[in-house]
Coordinates of C-alpha atoms in Angstrom, one line a residue:
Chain A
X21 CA 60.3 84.3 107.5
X22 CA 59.5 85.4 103.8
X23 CA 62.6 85.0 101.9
X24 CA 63.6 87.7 99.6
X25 CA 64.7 87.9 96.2
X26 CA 67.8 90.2 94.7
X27 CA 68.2 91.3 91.4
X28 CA 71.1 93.3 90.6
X29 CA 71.4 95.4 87.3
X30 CA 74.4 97.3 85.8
X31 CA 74.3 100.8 86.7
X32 CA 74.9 102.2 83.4
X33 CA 72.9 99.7 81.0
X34 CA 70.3 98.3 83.4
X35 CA 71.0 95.2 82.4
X36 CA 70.4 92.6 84.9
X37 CA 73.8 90.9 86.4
X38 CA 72.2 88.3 88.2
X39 CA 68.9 87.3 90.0
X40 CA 69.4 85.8 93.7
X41 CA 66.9 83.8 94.6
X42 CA 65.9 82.8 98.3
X43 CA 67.9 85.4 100.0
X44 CA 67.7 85.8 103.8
X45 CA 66.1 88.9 105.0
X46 CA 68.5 88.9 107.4
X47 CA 71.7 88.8 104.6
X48 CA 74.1 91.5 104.6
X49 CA 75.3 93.2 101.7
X50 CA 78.7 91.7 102.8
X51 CA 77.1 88.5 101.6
X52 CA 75.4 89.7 98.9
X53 CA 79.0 91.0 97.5
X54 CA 80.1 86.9 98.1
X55 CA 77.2 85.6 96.4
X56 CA 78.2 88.0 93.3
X57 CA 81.9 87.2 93.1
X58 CA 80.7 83.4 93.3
X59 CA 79.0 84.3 89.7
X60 CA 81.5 86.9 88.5
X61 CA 84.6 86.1 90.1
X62 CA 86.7 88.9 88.4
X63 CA 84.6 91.1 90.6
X64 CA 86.0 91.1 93.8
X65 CA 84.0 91.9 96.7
X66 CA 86.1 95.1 96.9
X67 CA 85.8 96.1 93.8
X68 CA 82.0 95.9 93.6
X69 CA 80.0 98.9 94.2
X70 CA 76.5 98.1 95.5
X71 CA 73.7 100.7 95.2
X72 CA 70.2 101.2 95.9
X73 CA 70.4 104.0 93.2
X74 CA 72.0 104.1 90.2
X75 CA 73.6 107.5 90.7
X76 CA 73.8 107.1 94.4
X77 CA 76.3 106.0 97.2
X78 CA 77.6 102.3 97.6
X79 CA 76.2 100.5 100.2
X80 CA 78.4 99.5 103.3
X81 CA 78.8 95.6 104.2
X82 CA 77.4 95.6 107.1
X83 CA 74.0 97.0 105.9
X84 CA 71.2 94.2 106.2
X85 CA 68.9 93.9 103.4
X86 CA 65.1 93.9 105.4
X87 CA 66.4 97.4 106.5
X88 CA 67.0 98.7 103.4
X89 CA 63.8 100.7 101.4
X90 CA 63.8 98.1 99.1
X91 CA 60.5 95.0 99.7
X92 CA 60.5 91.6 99.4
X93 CA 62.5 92.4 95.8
X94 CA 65.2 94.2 95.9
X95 CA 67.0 95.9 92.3
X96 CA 70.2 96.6 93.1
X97 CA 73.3 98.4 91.0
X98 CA 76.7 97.2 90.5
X99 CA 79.4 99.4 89.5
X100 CA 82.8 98.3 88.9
X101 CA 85.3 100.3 90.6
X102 CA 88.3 98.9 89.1
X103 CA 91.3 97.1 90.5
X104 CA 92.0 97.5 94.3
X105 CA 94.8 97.7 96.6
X106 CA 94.6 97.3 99.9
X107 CA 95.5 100.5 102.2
X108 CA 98.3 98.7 104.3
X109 CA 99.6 97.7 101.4
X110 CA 99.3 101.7 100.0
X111 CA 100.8 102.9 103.0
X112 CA 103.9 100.3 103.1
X113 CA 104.7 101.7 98.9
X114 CA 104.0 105.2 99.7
X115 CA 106.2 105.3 102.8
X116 CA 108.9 102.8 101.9
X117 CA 109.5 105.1 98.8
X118 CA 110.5 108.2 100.4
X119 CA 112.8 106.5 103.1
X120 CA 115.2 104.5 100.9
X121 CA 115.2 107.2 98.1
X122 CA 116.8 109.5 100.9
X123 CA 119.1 106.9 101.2
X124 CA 120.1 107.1 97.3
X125 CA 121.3 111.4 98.0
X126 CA 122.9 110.9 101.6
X127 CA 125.4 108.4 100.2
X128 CA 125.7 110.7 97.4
X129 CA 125.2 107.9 94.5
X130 CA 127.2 107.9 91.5
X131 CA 124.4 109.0 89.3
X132 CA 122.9 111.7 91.7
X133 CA 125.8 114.4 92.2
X134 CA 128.6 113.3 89.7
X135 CA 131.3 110.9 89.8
X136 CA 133.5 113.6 92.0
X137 CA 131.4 113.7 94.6
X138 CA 129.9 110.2 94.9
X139 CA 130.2 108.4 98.4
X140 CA 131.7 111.4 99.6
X141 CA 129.7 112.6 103.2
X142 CA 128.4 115.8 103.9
X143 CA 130.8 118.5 105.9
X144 CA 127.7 119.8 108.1
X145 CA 126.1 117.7 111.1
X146 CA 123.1 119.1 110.1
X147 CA 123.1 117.3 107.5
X148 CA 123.3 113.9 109.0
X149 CA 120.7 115.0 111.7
X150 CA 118.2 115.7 108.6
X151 CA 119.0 111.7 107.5
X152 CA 117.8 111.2 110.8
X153 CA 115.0 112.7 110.8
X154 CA 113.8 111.7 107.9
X155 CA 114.3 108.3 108.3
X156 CA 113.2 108.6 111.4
X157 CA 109.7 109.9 110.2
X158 CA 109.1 107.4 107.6
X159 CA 110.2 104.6 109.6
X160 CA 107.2 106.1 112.4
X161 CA 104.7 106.1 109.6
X162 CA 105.7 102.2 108.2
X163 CA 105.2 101.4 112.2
X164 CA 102.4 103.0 112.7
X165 CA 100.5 101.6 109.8
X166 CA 101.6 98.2 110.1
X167 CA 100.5 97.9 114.0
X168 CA 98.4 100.9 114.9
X169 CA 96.3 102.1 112.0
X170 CA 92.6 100.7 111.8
X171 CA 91.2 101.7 108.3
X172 CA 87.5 101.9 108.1
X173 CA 88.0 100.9 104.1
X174 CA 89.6 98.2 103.1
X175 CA 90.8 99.4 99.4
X176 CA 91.5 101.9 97.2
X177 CA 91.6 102.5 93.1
X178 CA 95.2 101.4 91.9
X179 CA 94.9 103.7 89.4
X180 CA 95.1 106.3 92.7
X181 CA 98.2 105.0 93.6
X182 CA 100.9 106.0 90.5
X183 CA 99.3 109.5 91.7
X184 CA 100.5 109.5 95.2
X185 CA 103.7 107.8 94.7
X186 CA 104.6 109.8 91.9
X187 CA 104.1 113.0 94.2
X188 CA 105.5 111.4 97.4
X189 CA 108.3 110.0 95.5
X190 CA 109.1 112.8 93.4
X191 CA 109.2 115.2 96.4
X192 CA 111.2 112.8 98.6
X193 CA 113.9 113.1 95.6
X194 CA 113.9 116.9 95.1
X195 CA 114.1 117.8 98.8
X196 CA 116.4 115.0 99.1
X197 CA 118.7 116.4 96.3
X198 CA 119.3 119.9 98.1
X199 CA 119.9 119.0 101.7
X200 CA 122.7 116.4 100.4
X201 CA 124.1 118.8 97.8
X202 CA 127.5 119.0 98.1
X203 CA 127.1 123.2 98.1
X204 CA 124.5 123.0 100.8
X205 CA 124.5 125.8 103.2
X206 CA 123.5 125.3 106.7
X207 CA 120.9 127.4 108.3
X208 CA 121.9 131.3 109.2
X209 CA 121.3 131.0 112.8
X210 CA 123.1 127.9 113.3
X211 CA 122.9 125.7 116.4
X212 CA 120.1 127.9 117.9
X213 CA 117.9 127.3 114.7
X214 CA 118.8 123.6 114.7
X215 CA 118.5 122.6 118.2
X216 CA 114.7 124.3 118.0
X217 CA 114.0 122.7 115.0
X218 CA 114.6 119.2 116.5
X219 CA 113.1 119.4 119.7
X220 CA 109.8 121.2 118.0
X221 CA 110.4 117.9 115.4
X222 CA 110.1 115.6 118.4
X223 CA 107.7 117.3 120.1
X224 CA 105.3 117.2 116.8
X225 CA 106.3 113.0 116.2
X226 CA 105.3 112.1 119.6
X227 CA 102.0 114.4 119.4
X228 CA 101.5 112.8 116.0
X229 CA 101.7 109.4 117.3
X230 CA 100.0 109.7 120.6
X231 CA 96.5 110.6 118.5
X232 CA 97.4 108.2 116.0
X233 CA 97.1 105.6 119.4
X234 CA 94.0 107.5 120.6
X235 CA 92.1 106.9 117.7
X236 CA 93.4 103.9 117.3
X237 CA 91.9 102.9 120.7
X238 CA 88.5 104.1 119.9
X239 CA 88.0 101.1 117.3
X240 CA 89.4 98.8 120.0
X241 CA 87.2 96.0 119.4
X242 CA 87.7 95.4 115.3
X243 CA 84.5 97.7 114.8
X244 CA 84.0 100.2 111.9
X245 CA 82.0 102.9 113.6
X246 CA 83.5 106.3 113.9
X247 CA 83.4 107.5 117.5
X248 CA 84.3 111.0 118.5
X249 CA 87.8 111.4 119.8
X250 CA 88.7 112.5 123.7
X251 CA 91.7 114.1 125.0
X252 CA 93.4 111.1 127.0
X253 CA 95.9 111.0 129.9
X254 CA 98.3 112.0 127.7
X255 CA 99.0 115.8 127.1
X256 CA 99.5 115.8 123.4
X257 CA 95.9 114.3 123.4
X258 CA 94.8 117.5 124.8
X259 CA 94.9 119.4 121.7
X260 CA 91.8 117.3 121.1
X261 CA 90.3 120.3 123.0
X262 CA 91.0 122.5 120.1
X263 CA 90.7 120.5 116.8
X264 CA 89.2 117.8 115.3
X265 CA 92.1 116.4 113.3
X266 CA 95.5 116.9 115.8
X267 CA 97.0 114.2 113.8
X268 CA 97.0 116.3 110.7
X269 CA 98.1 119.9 112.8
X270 CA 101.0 117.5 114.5
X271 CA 102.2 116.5 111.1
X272 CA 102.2 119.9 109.4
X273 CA 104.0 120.9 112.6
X274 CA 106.6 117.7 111.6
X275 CA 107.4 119.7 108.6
X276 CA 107.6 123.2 109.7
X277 CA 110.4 121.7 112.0
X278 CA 111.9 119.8 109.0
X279 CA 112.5 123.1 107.0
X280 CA 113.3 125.4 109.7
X281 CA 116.1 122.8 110.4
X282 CA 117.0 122.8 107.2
X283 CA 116.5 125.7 106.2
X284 CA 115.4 125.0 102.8
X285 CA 112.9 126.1 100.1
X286 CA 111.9 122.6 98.5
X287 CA 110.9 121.7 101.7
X288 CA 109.2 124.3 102.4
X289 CA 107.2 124.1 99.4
X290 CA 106.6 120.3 100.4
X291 CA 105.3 121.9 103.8
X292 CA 102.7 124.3 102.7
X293 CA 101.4 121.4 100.1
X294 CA 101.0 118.9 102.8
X295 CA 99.4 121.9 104.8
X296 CA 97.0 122.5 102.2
X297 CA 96.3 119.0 101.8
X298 CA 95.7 118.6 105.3
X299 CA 93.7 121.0 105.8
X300 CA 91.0 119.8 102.8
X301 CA 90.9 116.4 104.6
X302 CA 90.6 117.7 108.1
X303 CA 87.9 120.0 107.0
X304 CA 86.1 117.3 105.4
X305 CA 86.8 115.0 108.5
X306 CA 85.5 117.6 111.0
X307 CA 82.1 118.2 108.4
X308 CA 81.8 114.3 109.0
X309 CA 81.9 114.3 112.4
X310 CA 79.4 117.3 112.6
X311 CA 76.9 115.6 110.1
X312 CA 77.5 111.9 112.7
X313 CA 77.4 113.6 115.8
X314 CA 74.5 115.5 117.5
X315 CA 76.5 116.3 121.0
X316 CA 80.1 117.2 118.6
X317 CA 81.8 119.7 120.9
X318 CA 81.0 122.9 118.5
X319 CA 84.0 124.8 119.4
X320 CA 86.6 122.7 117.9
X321 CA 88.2 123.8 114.9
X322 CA 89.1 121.1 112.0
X323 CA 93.3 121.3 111.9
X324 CA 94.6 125.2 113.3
X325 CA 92.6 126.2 117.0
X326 CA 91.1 128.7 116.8
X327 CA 91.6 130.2 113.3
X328 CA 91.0 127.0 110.4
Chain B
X1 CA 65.0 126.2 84.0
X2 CA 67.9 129.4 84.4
X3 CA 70.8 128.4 82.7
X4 CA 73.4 131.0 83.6
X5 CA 76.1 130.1 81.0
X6 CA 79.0 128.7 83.7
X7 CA 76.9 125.2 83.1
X8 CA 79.0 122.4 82.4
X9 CA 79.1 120.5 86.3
X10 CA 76.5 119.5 88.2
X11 CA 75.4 122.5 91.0
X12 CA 76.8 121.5 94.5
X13 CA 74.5 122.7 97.2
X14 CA 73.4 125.7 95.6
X15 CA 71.7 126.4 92.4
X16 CA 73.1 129.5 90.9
X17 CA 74.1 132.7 92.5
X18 CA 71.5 134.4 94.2
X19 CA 70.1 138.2 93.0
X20 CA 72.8 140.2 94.7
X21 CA 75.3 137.5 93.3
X22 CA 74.0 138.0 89.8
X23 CA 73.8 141.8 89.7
X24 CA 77.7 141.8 90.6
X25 CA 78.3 138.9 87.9
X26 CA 76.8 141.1 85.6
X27 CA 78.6 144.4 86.1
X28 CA 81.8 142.3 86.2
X29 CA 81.5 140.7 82.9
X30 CA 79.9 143.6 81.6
X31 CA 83.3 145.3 82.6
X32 CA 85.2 142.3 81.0
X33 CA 83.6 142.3 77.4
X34 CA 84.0 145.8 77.6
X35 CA 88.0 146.0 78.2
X36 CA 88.3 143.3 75.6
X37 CA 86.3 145.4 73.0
X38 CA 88.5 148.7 74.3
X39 CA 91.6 145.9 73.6
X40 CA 90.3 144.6 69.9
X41 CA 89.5 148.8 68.9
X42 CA 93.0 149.5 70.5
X43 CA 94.3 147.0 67.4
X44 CA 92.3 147.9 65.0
X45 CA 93.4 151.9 65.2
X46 CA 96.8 151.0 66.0
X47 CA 96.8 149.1 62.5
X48 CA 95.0 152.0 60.5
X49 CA 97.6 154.0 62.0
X50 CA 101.0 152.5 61.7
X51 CA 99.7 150.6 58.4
X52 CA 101.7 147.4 59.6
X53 CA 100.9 144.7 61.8
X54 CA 103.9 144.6 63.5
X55 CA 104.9 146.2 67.1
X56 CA 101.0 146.7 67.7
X57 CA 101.9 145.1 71.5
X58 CA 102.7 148.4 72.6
X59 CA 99.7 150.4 72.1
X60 CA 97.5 147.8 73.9
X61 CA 100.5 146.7 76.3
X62 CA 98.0 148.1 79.7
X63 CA 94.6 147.2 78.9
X64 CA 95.8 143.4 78.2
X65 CA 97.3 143.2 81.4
X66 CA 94.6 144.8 83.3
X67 CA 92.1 142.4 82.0
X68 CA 93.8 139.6 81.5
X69 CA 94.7 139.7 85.0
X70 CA 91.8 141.3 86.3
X71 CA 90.6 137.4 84.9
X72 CA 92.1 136.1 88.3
X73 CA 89.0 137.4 90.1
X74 CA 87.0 135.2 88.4
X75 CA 88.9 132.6 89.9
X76 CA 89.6 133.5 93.2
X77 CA 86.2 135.1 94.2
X78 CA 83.8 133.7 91.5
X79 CA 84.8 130.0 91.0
X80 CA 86.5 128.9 94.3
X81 CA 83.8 129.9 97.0
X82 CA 81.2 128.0 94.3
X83 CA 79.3 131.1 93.8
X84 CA 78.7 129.7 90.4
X85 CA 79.1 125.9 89.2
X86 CA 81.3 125.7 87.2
X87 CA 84.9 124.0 86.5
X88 CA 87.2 126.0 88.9
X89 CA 90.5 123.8 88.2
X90 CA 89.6 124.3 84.3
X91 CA 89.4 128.0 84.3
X92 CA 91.8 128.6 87.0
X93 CA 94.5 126.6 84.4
X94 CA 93.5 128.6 81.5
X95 CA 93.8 132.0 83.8
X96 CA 97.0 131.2 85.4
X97 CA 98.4 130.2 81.6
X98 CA 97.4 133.2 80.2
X99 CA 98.7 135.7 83.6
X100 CA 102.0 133.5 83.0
X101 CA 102.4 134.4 79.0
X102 CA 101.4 138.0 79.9
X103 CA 103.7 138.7 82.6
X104 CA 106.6 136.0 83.1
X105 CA 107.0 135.8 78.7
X106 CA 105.6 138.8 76.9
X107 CA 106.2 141.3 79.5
X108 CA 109.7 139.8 81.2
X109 CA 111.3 139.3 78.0
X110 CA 111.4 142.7 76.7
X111 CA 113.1 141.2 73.5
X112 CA 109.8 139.6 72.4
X113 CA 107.4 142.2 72.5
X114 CA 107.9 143.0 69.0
X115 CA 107.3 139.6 67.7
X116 CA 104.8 138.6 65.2
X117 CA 103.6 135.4 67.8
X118 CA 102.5 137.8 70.5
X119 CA 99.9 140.1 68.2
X120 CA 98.3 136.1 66.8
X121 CA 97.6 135.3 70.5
X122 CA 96.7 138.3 71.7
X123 CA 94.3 138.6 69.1
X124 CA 93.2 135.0 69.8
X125 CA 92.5 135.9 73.0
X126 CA 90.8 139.3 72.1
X127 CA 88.4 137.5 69.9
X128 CA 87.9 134.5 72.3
X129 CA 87.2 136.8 75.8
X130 CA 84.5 139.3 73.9
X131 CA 82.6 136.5 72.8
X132 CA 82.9 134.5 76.3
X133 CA 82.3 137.4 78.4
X134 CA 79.0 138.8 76.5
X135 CA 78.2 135.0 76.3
X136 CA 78.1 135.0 80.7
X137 CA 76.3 138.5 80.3
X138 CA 73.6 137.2 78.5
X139 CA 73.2 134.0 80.3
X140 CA 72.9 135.9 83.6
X141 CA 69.9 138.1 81.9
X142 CA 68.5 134.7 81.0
X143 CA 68.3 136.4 77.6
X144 CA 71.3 134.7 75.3
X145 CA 70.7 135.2 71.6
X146 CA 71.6 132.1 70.0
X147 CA 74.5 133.5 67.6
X148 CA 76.7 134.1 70.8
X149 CA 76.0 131.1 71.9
X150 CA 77.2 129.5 68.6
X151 CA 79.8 131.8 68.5
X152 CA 81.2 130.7 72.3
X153 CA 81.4 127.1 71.0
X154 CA 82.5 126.9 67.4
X155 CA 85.0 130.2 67.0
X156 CA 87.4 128.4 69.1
X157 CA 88.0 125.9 66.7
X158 CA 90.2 127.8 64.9
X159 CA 90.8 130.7 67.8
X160 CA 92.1 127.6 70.0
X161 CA 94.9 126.1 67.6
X162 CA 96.2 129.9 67.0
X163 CA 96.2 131.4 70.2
X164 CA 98.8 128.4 71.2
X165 CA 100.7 128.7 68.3
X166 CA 101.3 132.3 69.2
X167 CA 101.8 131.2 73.2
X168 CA 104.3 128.6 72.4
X169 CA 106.4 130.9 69.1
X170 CA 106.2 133.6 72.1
X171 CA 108.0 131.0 74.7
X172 CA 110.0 129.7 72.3
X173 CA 111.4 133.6 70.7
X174 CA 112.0 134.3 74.4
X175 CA 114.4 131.2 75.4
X176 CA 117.4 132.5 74.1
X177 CA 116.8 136.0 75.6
X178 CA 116.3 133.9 79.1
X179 CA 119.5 131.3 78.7
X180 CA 121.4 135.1 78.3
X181 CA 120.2 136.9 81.2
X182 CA 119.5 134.4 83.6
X183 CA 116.3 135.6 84.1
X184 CA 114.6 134.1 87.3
X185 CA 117.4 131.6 87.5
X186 CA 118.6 130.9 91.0
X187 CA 121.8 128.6 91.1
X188 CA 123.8 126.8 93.9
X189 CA 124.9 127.6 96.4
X190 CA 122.8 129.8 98.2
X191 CA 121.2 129.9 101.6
X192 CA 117.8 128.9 100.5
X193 CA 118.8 125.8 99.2
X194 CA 117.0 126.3 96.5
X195 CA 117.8 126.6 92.5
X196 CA 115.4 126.6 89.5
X197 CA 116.7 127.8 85.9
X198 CA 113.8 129.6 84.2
X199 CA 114.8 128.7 80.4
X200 CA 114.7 125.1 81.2
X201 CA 111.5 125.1 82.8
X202 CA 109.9 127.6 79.8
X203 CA 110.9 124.4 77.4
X204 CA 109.0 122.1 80.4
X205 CA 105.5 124.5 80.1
X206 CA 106.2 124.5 76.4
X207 CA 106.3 120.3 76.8
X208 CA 103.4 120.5 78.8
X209 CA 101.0 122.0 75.9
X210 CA 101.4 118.5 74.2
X211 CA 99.2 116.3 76.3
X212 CA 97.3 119.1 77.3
X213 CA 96.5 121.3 74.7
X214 CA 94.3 118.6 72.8
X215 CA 92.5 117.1 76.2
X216 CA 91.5 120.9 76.4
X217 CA 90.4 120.9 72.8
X218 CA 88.6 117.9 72.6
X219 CA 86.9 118.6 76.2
X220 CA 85.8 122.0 74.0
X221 CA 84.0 119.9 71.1
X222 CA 83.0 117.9 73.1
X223 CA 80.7 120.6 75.1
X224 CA 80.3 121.9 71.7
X225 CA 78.4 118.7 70.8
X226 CA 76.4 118.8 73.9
X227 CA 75.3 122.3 73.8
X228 CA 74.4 122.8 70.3
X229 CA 72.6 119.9 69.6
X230 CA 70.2 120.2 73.0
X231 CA 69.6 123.9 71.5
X232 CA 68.4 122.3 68.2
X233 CA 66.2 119.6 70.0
X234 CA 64.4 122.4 72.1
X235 CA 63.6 124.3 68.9
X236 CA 62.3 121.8 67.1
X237 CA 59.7 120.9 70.0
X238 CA 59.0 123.9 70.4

């Protein structure tokens, strides 16, 4: 074989990094990333950006450098992309967050309601089912991305991550603060509006969770690839019919349940964010999967069937 | 190469409004610079007539509101499809500021109407709109006469500074007036679950100017830099 050479340059100066000399043509860019941290070693391979162009899109590991447009030398550009965290690791502070800051309003801390009301428990079963809940939502979500989640990126910024946690964090504390308020009012329709609320809650956690598992399965075997997503055996798999991104209409479904049980406006407004939210990413998932996929089945809808 | 004057971000997909696009963008700013002009001569006679500069809120009280608000369009039909590239979350912040100090301050608080603050923002803002409005028309005729241009990006170094100065003396005339009345305060409990208490969260937006009053600025000069020096390199090779 002819071995190839690799220079890489930094995007912004065009200065040259490093030269690689006798590369395979067969190499990765996986490797490529290894042979870089070897020189730089504050560069992780995470944190390095690899690009045919300097303006354009990093190239993925397992892209192998005789395919690329490139000859028998290649010029290549780095781009630092700063510190990274891992997503588990993003997941387990995001989610552990919410769950224990609950914690810090349902036993009514000293600091949180006033020394008259500290330790003192909450009057309405309502409000002990809304612990629940909760808890038991956050506690899904540490499960699920511990042992079901497969994430087809290994890192993100850190700077990224004082964003969410601020927001997750903050919100968890402000809706947090209301239901366990000492003046609390339970919902107007009472039992009726509760006991709908939690069975729509469980319905929407076990939806939520069975396409978490479905997709899940679909990178079975460690790979990377996207692959388009089937209803299953399993009923709440059938709204794969309909959308693209159940997960997401499942979760927003989660929190419709959450405020209609509690009857509350913070929560609401937590609601139609994540809604919003949702709805950019499933759009942009369901664009993906358009762009990917030739055979996509064209009447699914990204998050809401039918209408979004 | 058509510069239409939103410039600033690269073009997603599409490069500029089309010609039906345009002719709309035109009347609409045409309309704008023209309710800001009706605004500033609205001043102006008000002045001449009383002979003071004080109260003159009243006697352009519905023409500010209708165009300052009527500014929402740009953002919700203009900006957010992408009709135009252009900042959308800039423009949408400086919109939703300015709706806010014209309805939830000036107009809520009846008690401030009469202050000195309002007339040195709303004539800020007079200034500031006839320039950036004609500035758009222009740039859409692919005709802009390089003294609007320079006008759009130096005036606001001085128009900037005062128009927040009269926002946050505004805010600040109206807290007592709030704390009073409760205005827009919702306390505990109630079957919303729900409370908010409006003075305290007027001192939060007046907080809020601090970091983001000079990113805005500098963000300004910074354009300012950009755009007026390119103009001078393409005269002098011409």
């Amino acid at each position: 074989f002819v071995s190839h050479q690799v220079e890489i340059l930094d995007w912004e100066t065009k200065k040259q990094l490093c030269f690689l000399d006798k590369v395979e043509p067969k190499a990765t860019i996986r490797e490529i990333r290894l042979m870089f941290h070897k020189l730089y070693p504050r560069w992780y391979p995470a944190r390095q950006s690899i690009k045919l162009d300097p303006k354009g899109k990093s190239l993925r590991d397992e892209e192998i450098l005789q395919h690329l447009p490139v000859g028998t030398t290649a010029t290549l550009y780095f781009k630092d992309l700063g510190p990274q965290i891992g997503w588990t690791t993003v997941f387990l502070i995001e989610y552990t967050g919410p769950l224990l800051i609950y914690f810090l309003f349902y036993f009514r801390m000293t600091f949180v309601y006033g020394l008259d009301e500290r330790f003192t428990s909450s009057p309405h079963p309502v409000v002990n089912l809304a612990c629940i809940c909760h808890s038991f939502h956050y506690i899904k979500r540490l499960i699920e991305t511990i042992f079901v989640h497969r994430f087809s990126r290994g890192t993100m910024p850190l700077r990224k991550i004082v964003k969410n946690c601020l927001y997750y964090w903050g919100f968890a504390a402000w809706l947090a603060y209301y239901i366990n308020h000492p003046l609390y009012t339970p919902p107007s329709y009472g039992k009726k509006q509760i006991n709908f609320a939690v069975i729509m809650f469980l319905l929407c956690e076990a939806g939520n969770f069975s396409i978490h598992v479905a997709l899940s399965d679909l990178r079975r075997n460690g790979s990377k690839t996207r692959k388009i997503p089937y209803p299953t055996k399993n009923p709440f798999t059938w709204l794969f019919y309909f959308v693209s991104c159940p997960n997401y209409t499942y979760e927003v479904g989660t929190w419709i349940s959450f405020t209609i049980m509690t009857q509350c406006v913070p929560v609401g407004l937590f609601t139609l964010l994540c809604f919003i939210q949702m709805t950019v990413w499933a759009k942009d998932k369901h664009c993906t999967y358009l762009r990917e996929f030739k055979d996509y089945p064209s009447h699914r809808m990204p998050i809401i069937p039918f209408l979004l | 190469r058509a510069d239409n004057g939103y410039g600033g971000q690269q073009a997603r997909r599409r490069k500029g409004p089309g010609p039906l696009a345009t002719g709309y963008l035109v009347i609409y700013n045409v309309v704008m610079t023209a309710g800001w002009l009706v605004i500033a001569v609205g001043l102006v006679r008000a002045y001449l007539a009383k002979g003071s500069y004080h109260s003159l809120y009243y006697s352009i009280e519905k023409p500010l509101k209708f165009f300052q608000t009527g500014a929402l369009l740009e953002v919700g039909v203009v900006l957010f499809p992408g009709i135009v590239p252009s900042s959308v979350v800039l423009t949408a912040f400086q919109v939703m500021s300015r709706v806010f100090l014209t309805w939830a301050v000036t107009h809520s608080v009846k008690e401030v109407q009469t202050e000195d603050s309002v007339l040195l923002f709303v004539v800020a803002w007079t200034i500031t709109e006839i320039i950036r409005y004609s500035f758009y028309t222009f740039s859409l005729l692919n005709h802009l006469p390089y003294l609007i241009k320079w006008a759009r990006y130096t005036l606001f170094i001085v128009l900037y500074p005062m128009g927040v100065s009269g926002e946050l003396l505004t805010i600040y005339a109206a807290l007592p007036f709030v704390r009073q009345s409760g205005l827009y305060s919702i306390s505990l409990p109630n079957k919303y679950n729900f409370s908010f208490d409006y003075y305290t969260f007027l001192i939060l937006v007046m907080i809020s100017y601090i970091p983001i009053f000079p990113q805005l600025y500098f963000h300004m000069l910074h354009q300012r830099r950009k755009v007026l020096s390119h103009t001078e390199e393409h005269r002098k090779s011409e």
